[in-house]
Coordinates of N, CA, C and O in Angstrom, one line a residue:
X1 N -44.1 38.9 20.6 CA -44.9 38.5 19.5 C -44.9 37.0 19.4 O -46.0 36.3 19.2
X2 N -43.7 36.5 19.5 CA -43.9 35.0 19.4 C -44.3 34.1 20.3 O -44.6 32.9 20.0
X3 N -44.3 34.9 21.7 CA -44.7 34.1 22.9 C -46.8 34.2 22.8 O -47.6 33.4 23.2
X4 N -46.9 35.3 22.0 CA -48.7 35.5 21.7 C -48.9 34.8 20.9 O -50.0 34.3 21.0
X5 N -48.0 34.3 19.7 CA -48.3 33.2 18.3 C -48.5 31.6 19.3 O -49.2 30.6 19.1
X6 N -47.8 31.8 20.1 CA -47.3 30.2 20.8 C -48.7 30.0 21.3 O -49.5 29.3 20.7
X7 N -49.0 31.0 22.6 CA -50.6 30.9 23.4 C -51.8 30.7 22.4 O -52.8 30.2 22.7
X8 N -51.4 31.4 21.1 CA -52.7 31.1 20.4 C -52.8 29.2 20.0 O -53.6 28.3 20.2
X9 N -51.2 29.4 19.3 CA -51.7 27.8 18.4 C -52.1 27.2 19.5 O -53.1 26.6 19.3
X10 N -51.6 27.1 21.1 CA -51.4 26.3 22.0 C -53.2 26.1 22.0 O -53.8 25.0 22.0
X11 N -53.8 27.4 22.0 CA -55.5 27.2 22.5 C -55.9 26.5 21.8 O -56.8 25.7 22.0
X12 N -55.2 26.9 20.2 CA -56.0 26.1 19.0 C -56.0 24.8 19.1 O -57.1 24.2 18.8
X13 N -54.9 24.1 19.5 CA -54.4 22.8 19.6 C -55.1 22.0 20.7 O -55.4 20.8 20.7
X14 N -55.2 22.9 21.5 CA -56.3 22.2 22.9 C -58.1 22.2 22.8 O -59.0 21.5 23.3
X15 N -58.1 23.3 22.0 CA -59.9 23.0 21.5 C -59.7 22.1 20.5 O -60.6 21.2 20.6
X16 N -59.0 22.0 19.7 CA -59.0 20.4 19.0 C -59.1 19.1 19.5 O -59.7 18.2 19.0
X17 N -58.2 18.9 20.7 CA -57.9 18.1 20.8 C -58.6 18.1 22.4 O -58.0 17.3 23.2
X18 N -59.6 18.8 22.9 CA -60.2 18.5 24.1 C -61.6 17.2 23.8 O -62.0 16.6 24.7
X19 N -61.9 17.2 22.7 CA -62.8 16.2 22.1 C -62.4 14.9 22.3 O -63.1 13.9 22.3
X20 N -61.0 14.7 22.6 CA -60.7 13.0 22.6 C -60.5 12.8 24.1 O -59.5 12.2 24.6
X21 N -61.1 13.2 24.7 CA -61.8 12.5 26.3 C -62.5 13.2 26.9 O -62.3 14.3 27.2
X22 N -63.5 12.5 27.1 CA -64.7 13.1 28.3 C -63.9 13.0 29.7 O -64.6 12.5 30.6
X23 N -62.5 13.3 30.2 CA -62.1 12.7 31.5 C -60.9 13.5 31.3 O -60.1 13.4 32.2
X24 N -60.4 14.3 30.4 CA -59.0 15.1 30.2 C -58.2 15.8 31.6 O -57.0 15.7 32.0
X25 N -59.6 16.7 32.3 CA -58.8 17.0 33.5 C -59.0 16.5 34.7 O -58.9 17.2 35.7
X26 N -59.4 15.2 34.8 CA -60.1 14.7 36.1 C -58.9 13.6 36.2 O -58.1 13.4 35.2
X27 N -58.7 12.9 37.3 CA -57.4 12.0 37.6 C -57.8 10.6 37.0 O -59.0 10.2 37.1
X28 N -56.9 9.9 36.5 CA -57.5 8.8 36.0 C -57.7 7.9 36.9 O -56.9 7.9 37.9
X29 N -58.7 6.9 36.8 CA -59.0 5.6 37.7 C -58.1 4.2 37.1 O -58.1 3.8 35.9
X30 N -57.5 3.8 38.0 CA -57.0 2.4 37.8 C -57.3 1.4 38.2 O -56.9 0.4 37.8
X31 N -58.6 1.8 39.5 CA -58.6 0.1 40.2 C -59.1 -0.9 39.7 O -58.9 -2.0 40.1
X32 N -59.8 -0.6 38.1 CA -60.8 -1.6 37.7 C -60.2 -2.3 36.6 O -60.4 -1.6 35.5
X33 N -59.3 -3.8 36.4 CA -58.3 -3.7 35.3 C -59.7 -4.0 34.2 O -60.8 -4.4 34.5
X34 N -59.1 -3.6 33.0 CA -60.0 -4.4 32.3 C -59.0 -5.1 30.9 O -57.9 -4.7 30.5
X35 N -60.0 -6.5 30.5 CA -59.5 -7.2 29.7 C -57.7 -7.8 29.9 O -56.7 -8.1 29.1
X36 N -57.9 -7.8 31.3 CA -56.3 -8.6 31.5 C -55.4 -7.5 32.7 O -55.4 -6.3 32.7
X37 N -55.0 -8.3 33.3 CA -54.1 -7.6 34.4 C -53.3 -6.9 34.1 O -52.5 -7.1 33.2
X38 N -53.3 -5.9 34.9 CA -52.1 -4.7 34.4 C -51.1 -4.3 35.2 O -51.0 -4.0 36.4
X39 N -50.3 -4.4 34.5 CA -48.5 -4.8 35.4 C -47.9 -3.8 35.5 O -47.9 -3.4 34.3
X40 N -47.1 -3.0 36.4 CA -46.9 -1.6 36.3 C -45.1 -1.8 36.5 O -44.4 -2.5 37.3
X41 N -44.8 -1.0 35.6 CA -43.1 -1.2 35.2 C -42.6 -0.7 36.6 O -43.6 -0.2 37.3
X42 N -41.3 -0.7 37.2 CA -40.6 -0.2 38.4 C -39.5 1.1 37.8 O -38.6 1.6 38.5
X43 N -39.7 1.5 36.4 CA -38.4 2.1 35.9 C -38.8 3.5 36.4 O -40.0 3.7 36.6
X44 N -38.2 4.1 36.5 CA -38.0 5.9 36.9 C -37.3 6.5 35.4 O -36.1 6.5 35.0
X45 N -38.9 6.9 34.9 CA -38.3 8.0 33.4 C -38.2 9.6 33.6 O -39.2 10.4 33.8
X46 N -37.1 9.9 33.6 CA -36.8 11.5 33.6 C -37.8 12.4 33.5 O -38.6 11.9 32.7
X47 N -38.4 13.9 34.1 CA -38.8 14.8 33.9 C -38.4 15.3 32.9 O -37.2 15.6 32.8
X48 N -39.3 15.7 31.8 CA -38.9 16.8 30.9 C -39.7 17.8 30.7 O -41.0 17.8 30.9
X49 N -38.9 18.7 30.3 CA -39.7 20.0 30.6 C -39.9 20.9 28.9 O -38.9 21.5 28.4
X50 N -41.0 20.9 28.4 CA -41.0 21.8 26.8 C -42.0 22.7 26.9 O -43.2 22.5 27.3
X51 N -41.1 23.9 26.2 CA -42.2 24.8 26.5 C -42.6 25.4 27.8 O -43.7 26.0 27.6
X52 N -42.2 25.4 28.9 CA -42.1 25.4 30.0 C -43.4 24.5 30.6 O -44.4 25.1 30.9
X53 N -43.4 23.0 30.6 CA -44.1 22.3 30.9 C -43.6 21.3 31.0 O -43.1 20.8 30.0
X54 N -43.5 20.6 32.3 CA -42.9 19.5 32.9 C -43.6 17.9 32.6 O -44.4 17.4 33.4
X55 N -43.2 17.4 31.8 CA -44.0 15.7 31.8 C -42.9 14.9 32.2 O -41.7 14.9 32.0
X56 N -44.0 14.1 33.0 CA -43.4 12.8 33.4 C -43.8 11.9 33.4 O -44.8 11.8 34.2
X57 N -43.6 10.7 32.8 CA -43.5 9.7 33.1 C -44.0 9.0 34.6 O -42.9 8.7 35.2
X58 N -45.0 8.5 35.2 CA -45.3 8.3 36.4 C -45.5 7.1 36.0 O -45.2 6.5 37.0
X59 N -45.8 6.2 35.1 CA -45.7 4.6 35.1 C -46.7 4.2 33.4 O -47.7 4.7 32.8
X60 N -45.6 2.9 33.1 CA -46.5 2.0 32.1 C -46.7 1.1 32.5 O -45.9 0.5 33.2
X61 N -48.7 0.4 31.8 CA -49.0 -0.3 32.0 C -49.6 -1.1 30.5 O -50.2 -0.4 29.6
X62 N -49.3 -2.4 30.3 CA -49.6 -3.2 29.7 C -50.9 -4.6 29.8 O -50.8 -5.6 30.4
X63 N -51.8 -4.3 29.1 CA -53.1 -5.1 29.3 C -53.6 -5.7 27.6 O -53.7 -4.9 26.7
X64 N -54.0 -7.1 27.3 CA -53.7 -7.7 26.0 C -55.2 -7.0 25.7 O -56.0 -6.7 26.6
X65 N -55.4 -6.8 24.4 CA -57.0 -6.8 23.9 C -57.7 -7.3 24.1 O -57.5 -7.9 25.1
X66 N -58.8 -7.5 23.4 CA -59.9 -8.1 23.9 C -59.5 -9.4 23.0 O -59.6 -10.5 23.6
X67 N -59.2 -9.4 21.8 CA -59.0 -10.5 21.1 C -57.6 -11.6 21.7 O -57.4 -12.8 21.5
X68 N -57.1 -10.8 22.1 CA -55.9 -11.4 22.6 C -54.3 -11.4 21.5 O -53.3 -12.0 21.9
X69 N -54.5 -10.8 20.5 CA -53.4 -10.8 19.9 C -52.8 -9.7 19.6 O -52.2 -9.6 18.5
X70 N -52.8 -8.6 20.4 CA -52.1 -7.5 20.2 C -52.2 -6.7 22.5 O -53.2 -7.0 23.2
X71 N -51.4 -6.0 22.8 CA -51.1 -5.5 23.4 C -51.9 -4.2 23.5 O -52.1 -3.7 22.4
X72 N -52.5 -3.4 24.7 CA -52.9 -2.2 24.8 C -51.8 -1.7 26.0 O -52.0 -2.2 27.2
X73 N -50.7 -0.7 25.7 CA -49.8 0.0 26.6 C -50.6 1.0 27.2 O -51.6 1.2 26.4
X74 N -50.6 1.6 28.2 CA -50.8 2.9 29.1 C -50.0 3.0 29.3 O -49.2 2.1 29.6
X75 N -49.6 4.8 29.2 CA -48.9 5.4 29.7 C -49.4 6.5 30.4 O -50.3 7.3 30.0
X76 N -49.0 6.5 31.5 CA -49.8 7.5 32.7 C -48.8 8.4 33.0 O -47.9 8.1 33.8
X77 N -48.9 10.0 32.3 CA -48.6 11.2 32.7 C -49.0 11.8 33.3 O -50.2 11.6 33.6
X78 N -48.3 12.8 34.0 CA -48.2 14.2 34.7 C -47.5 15.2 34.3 O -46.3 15.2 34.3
X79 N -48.6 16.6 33.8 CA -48.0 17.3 33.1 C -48.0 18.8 34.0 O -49.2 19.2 34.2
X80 N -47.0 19.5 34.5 CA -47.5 21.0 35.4 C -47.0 21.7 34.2 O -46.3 21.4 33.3
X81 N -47.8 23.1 34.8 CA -47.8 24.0 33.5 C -47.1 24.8 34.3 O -47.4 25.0 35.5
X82 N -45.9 25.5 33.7 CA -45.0 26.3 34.7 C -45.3 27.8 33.8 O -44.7 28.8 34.2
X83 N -46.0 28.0 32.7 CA -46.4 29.2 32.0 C -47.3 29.8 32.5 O -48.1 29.4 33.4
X84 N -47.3 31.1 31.7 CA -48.0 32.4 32.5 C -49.4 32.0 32.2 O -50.1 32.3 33.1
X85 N -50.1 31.2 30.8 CA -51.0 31.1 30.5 C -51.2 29.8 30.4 O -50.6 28.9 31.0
X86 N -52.7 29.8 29.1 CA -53.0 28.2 29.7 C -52.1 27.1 28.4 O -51.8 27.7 27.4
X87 N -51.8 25.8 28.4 CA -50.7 24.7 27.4 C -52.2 24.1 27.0 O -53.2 24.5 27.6
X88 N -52.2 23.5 26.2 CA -53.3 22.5 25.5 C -52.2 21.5 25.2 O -51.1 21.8 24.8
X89 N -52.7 20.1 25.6 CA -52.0 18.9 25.4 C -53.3 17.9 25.0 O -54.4 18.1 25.3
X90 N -52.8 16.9 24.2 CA -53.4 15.8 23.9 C -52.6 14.6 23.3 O -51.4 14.5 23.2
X91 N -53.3 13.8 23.1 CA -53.0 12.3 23.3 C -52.4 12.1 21.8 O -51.4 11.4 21.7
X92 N -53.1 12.7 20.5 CA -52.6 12.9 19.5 C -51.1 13.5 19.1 O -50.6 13.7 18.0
X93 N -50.6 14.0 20.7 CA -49.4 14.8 20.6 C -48.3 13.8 20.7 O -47.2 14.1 20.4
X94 N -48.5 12.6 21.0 CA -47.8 11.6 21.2 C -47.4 9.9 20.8 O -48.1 8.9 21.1
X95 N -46.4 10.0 20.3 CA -45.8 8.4 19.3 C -44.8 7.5 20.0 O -43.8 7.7 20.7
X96 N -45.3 6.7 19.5 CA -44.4 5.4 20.1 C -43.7 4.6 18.6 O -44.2 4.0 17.6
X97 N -42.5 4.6 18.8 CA -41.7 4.0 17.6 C -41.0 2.6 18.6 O -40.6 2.6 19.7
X98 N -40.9 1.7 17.6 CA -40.3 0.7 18.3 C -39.2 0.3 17.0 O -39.7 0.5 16.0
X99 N -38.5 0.0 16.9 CA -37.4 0.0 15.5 C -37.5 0.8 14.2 O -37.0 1.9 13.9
X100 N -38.4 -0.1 13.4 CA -38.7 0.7 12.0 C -40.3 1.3 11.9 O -40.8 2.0 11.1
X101 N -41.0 0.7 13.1 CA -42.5 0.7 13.0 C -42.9 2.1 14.6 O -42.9 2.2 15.9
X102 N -43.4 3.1 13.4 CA -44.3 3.9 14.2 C -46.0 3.8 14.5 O -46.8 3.6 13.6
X103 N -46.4 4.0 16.2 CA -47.4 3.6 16.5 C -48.1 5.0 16.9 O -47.6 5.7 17.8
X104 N -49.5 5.4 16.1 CA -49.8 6.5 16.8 C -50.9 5.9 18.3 O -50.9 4.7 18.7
X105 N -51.9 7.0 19.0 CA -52.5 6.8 19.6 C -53.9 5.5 19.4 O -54.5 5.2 18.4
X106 N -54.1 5.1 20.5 CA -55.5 4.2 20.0 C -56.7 4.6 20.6 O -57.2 4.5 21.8
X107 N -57.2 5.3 19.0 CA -58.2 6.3 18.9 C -59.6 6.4 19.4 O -60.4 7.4 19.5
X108 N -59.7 5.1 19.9 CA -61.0 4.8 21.1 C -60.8 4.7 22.6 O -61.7 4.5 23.3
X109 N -59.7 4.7 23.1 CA -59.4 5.1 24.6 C -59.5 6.1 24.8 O -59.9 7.0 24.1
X110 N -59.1 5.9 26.2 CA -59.5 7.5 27.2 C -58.4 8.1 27.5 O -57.8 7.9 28.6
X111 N -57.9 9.0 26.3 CA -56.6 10.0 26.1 C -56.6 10.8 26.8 O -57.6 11.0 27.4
X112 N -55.6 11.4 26.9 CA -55.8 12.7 28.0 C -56.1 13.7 26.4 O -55.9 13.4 25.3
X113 N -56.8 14.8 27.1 CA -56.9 15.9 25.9 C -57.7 17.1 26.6 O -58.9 17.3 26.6
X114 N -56.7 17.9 27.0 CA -56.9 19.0 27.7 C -57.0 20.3 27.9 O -57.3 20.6 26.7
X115 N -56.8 21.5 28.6 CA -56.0 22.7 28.5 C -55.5 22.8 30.2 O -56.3 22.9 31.1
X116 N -54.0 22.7 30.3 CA -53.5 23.1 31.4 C -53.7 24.5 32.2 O -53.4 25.5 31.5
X117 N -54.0 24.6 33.3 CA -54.2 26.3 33.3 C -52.7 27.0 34.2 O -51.8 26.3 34.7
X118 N -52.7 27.9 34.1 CA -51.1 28.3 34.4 C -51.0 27.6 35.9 O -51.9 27.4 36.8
X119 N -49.8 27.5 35.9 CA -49.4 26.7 37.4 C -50.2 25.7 38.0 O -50.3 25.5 39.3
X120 N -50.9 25.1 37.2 CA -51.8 23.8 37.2 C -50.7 22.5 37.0 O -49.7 22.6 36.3
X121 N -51.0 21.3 37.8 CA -50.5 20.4 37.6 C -51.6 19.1 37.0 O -52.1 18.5 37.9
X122 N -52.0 18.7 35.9 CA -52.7 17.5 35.4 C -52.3 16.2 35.3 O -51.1 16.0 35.1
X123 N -53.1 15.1 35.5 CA -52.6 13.9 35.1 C -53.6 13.2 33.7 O -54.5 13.7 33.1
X124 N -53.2 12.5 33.5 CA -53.7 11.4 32.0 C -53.1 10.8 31.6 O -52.2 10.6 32.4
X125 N -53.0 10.2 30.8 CA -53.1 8.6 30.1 C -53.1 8.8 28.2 O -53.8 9.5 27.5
X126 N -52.2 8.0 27.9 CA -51.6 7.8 26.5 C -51.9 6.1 26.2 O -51.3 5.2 26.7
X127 N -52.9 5.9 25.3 CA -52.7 4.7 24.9 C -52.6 4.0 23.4 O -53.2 4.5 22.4
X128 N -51.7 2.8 23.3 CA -51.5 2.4 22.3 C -51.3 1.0 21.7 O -50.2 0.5 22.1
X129 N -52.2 0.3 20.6 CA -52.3 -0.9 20.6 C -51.0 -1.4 20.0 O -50.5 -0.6 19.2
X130 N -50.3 -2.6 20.3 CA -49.3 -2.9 19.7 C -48.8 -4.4 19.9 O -49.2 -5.2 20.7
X131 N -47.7 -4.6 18.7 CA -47.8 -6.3 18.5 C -47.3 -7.0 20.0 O -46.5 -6.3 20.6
X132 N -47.6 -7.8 20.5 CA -47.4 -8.7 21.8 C -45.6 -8.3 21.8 O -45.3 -7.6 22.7
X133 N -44.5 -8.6 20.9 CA -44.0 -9.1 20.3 C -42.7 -8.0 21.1 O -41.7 -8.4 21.6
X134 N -43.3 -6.5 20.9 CA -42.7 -5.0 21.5 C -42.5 -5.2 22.8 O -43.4 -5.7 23.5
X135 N -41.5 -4.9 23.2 CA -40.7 -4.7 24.5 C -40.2 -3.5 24.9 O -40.4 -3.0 26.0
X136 N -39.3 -3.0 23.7 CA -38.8 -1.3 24.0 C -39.4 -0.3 22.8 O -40.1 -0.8 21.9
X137 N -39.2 0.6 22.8 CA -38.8 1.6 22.6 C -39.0 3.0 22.4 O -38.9 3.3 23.6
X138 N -39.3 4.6 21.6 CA -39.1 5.6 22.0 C -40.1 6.6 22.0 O -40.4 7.2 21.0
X139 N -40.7 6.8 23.1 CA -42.3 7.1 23.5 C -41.8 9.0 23.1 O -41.0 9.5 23.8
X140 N -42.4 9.5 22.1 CA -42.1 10.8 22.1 C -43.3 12.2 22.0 O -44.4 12.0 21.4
X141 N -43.1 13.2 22.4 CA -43.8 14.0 22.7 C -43.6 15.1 21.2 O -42.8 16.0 21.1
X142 N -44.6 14.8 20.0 CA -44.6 15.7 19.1 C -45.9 16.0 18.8 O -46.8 15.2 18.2
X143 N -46.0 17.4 19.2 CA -47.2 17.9 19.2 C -47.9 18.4 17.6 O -47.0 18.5 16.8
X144 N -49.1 18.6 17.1 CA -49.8 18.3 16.6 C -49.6 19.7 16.1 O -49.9 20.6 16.8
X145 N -49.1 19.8 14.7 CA -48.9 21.3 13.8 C -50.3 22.0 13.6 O -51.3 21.5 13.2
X146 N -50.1 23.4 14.0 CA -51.5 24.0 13.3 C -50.8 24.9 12.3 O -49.7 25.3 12.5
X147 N -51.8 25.1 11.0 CA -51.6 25.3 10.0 C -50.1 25.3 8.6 O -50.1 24.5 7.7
X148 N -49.6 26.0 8.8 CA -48.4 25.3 7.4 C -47.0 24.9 8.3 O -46.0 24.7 7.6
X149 N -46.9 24.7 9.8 CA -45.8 24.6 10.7 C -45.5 22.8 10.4 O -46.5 22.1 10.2
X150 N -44.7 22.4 10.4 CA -44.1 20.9 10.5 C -44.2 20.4 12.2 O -43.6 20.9 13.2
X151 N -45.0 19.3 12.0 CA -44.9 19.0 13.2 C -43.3 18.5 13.7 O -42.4 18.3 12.9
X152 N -43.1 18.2 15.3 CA -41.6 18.0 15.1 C -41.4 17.3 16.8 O -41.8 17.9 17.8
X153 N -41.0 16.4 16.9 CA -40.5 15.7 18.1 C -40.1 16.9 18.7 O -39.3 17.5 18.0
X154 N -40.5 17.6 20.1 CA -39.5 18.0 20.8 C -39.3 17.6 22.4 O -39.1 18.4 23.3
X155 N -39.5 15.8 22.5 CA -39.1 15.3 23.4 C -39.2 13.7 23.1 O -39.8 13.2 22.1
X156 N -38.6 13.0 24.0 CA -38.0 11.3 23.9 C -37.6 10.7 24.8 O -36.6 11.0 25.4
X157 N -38.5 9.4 25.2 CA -37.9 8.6 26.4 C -37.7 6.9 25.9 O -38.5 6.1 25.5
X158 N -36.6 6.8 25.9 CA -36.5 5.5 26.1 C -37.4 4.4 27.1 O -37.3 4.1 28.3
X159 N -37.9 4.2 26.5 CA -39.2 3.2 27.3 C -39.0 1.5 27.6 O -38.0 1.4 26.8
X160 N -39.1 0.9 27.9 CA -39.7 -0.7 28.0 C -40.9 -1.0 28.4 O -41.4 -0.8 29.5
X161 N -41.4 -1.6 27.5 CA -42.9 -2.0 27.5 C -42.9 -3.5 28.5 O -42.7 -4.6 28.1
X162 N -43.4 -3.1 29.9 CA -43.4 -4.2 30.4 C -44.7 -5.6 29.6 O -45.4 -5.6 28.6
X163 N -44.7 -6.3 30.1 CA -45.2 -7.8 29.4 C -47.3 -7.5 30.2 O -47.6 -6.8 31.2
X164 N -48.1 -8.2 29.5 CA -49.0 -8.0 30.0 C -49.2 -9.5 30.8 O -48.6 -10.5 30.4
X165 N -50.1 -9.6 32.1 CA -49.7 -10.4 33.0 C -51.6 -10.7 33.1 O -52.1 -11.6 33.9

C-alpha cells in the first residue's frame, strides 16, 4: 500500500514539475558558454541513492550573470532509476544553503524536470543564482511535498562552489 501511495505522489510530483524544462529528458549541451566562462570543479561527490534512485553529482559549474554581480552555479546530475516504476524528479526538489542563507532554484533556467522510467538512467542540470561572495556549502535533495506531507531533506552534499573564470 505504501509503495502504491509513493508511485502515485511520485507521478503527481513529476507532472508538476515536468513544466520547468522543455529539455528534462534529453542530455544537456555544454559547448556553448554563455555570459562568462565556465569552470568545472575536479571534486568527486558521492553517489547517493533515495528511494531507490541513484544521484550523482557529475560536476559544478559557475558562470557570473549577465549584470555581473551575482553568480549562476550549475549543477549537472545523473539520476538512474533502480525502481520497478517510473521517479519524477525536478529542479524545484533541490536547495542550496550556504551558512545562514537558503538559495532555492533559478526559476528561468533550464532545470531538469522529468519522469525517470524504471531502469532508465537521466542527466540534467540544477541552477542557482548566488552572491559572488559563496564558495561552499550544502546542495540538498528535498523533494517537493504533495498535499498535507512536510517536505523534508532526504539527502546532502557538501559542495564548493568553484569561482567563475
Amino acid at each position: 500500500m505504501k509503495k502504491a501511495i509513493l508511485i502515485a505522489m511520485s507521478g503527481v510530483c513529476a507532472l508538476s514539475l515536468v513544466a520547468c524544462s522543455d529539455q528534462g529528458s534529453k542530455e544537456m549541451k555544454t559547448d556553448s558558454p554563455k555570459q562568462g566562462e565556465k569552470r568545472d570543479t575536479t571534486q568527486n561527490y558521492p553517489t547517493k541513492t533515495i528511494n531507490n534512485v541513484e544521484m550523482k553529482i557529475e560536476n559544478i559549474k559557475t558562470t557570473e550573470n549577465g549584470k555581473g554581480n551575482k553568480n549562476i552555479v550549475q549543477f549537472n546530475l545523473t539520476f538512474k532509476n533502480n525502481n520497478d516504476g517510473n521517479y519524477g524528479v525536478g529542479g524545484n526538489d533541490f536547495i542550496l544553503k550556504s551558512g545562514d542563507k537558503m538559495y532555492t532554484v533559478k526559476a528561468d533556467a533550464n532545470n531538469i524536470g522529468t519522469e525517470i522510467g524504471a531502469d532508465k538512467t537521466v542527466k540534467g542540470s540544477v541552477n542557482f543564482e548566488i552572491p559572488k561572495g559563496v564558495q561552499k556549502g550544502e546542495f540538498s535533495y528535498k523533494p517537493v511535498a504533495v498535499g498535507k506531507q512536510k517536505s523534508e531533506v532526504l539527502a546532502t552534499w557538501n559542495v564548493t562552489i568553484p569561482e567563475a573564470k
